[in-house]
PDB file of C-alpha atoms in Angstrom:
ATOM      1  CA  UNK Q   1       3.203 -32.343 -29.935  1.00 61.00           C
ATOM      2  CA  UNK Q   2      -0.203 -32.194 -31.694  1.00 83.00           C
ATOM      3  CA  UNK Q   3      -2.403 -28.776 -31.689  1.00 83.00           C
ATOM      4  CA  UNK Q   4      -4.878 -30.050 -29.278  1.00 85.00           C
ATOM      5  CA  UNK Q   5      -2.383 -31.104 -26.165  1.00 86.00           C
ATOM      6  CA  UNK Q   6      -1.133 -27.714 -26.399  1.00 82.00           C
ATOM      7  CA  UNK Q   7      -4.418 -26.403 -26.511  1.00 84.00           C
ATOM      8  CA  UNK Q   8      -5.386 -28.581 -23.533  1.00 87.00           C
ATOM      9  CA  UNK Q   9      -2.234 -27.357 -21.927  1.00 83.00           C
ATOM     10  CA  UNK Q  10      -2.483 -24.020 -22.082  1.00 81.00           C
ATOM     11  CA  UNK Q  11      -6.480 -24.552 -21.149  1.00 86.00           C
ATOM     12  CA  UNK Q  12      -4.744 -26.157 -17.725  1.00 87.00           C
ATOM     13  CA  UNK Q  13      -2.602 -23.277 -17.251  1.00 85.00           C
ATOM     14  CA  UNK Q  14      -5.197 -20.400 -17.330  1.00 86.00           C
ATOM     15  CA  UNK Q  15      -7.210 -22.354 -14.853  1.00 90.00           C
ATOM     16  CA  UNK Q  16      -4.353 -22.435 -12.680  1.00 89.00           C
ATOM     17  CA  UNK Q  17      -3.679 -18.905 -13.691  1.00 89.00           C
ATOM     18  CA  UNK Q  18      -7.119 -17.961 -12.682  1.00 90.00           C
ATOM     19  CA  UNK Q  19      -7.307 -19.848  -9.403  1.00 93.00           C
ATOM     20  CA  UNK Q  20      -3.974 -18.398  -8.191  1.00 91.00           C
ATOM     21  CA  UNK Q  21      -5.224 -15.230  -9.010  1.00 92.00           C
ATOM     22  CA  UNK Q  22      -8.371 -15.167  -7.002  1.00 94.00           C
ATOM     23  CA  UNK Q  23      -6.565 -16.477  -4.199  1.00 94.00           C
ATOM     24  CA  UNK Q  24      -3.964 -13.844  -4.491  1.00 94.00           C
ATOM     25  CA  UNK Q  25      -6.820 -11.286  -4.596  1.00 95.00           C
ATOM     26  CA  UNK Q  26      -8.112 -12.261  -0.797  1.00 96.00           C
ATOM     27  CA  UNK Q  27      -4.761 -12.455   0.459  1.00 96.00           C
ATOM     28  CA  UNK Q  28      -4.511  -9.771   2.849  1.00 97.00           C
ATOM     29  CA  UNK Q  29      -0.732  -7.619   3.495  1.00 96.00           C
ATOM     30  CA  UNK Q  30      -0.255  -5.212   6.253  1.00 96.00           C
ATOM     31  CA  UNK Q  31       0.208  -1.810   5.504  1.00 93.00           C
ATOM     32  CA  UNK Q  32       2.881  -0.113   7.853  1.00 93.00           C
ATOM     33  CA  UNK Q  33       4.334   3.476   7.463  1.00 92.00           C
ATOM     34  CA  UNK Q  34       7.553   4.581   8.686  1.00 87.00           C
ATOM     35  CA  UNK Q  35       7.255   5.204  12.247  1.00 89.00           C
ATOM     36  CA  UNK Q  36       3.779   3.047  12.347  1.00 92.00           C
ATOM     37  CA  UNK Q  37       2.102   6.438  12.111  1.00 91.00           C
ATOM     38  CA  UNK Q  38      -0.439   4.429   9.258  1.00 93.00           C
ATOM     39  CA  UNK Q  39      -0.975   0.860   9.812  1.00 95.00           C
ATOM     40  CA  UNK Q  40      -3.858  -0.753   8.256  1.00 96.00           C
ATOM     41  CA  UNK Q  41      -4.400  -4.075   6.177  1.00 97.00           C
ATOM     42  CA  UNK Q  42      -4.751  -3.936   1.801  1.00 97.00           C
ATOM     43  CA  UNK Q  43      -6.117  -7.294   0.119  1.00 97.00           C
ATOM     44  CA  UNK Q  44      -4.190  -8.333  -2.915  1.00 96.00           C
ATOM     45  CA  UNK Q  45      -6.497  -6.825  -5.353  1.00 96.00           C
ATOM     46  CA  UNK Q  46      -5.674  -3.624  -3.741  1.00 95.00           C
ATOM     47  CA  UNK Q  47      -8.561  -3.098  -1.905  1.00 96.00           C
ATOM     48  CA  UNK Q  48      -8.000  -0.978   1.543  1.00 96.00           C
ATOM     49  CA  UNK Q  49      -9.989  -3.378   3.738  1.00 96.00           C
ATOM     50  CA  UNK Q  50      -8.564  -1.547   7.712  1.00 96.00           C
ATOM     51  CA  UNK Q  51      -6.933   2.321   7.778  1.00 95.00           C
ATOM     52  CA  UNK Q  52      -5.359   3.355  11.092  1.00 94.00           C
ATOM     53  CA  UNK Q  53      -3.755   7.118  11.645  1.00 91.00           C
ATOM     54  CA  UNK Q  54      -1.976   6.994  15.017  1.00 90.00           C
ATOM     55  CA  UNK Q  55      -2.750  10.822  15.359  1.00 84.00           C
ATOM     56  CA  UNK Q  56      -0.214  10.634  18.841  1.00 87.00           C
ATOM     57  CA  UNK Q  57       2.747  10.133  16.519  1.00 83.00           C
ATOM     58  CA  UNK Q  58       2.266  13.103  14.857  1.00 76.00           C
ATOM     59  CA  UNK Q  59       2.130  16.909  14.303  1.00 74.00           C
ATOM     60  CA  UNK Q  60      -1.707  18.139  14.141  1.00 73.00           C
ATOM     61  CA  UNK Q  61      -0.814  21.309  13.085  1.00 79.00           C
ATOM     62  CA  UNK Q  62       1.112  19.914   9.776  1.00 79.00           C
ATOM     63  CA  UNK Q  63      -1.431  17.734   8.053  1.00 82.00           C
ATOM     64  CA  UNK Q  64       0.018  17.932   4.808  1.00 86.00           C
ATOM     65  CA  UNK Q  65       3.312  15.709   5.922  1.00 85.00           C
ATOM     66  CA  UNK Q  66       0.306  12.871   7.450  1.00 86.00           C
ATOM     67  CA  UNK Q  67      -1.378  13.486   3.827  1.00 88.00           C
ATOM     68  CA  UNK Q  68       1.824  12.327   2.286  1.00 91.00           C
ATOM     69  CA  UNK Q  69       2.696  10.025   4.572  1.00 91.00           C
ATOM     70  CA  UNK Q  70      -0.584   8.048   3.792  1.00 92.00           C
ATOM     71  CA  UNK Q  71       0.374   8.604  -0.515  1.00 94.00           C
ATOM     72  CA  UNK Q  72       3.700   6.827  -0.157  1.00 95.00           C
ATOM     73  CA  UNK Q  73       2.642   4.123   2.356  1.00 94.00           C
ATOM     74  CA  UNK Q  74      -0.469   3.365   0.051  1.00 95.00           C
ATOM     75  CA  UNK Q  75       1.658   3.642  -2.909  1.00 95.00           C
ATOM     76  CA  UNK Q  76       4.477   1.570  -1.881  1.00 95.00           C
ATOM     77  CA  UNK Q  77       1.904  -1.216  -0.444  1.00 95.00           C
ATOM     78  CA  UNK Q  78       0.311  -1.177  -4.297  1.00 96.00           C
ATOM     79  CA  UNK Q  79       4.209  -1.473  -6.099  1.00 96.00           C
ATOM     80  CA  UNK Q  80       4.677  -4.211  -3.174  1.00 95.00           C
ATOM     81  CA  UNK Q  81       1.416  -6.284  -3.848  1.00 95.00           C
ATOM     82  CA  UNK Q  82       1.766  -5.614  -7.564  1.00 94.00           C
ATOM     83  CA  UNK Q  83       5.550  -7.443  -7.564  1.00 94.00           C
ATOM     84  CA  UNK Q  84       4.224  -9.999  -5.355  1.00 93.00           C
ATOM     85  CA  UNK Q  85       1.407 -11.020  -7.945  1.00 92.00           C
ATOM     86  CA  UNK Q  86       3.503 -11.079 -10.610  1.00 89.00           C
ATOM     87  CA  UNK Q  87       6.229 -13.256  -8.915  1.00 91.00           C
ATOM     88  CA  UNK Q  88       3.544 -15.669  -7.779  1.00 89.00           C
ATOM     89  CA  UNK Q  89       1.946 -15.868 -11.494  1.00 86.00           C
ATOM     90  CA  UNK Q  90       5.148 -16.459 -12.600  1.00 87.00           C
ATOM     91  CA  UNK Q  91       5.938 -19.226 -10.386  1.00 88.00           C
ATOM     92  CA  UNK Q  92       2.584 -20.953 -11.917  1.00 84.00           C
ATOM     93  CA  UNK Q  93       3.537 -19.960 -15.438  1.00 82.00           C
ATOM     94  CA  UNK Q  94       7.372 -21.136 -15.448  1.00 81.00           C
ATOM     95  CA  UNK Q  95       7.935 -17.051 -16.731  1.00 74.00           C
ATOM     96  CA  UNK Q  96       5.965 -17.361 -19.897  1.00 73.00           C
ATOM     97  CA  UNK Q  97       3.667 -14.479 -20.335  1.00 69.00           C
ATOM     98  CA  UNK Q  98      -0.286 -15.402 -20.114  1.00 62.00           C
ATOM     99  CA  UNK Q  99      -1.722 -11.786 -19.928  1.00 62.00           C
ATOM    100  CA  UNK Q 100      -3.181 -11.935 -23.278  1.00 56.00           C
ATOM    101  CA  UNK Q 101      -4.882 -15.297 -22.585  1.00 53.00           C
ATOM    102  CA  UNK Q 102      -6.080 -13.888 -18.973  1.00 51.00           C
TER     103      UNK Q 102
END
């Protein structure tokens, strides 16, 4: 295989890198606590886009368990989306790694 088909190649793989990528980035995940106590919705570029606090399914008077509630939920939903992205670019990629080139 000459230089320039696996130039061209890899040319055709970033663009498929890149348009998997901004389609993974408006995907939109639910976010959902334990208990449904935060519910909300997260795009795939991690942006919050909807944040719900059911304030009936929980203590008002301890708002530091609802404070880390929301850290691990929001957390969680990031390691979730994160694994997610990276299995779907890998689908796309057969596994090889295309970060540099990205």
């Amino acid at each position: 295989m000459n230089f320039n088909n696996l130039l061209q190649q890899a040319q055709q793989m970033q663009r498929k890198v890149n348009k998997a990528k901004k389609a993974f980035d408006e995907q939109i995940f639910d976010i959902e606590s334990q208990g449904n106590i935060i519910t909300g919705t997260m795009k795939g570029n991690l942006e919050i886009v909807d944040l719900h606090i059911d304030t009936n399914k929980f203590n008002h008077d301890n708002q530091d368990d609802i404070e880390a509630l929301l850290i691990i939920t929001i957390n969680h939903m990031i390691t979730k989306i994160s694994k997610e992205k990276e299995d779907t670019l890998n689908k796309i990629t057969n596994g090889v790694d295309v970060s540099a080139f990205l």
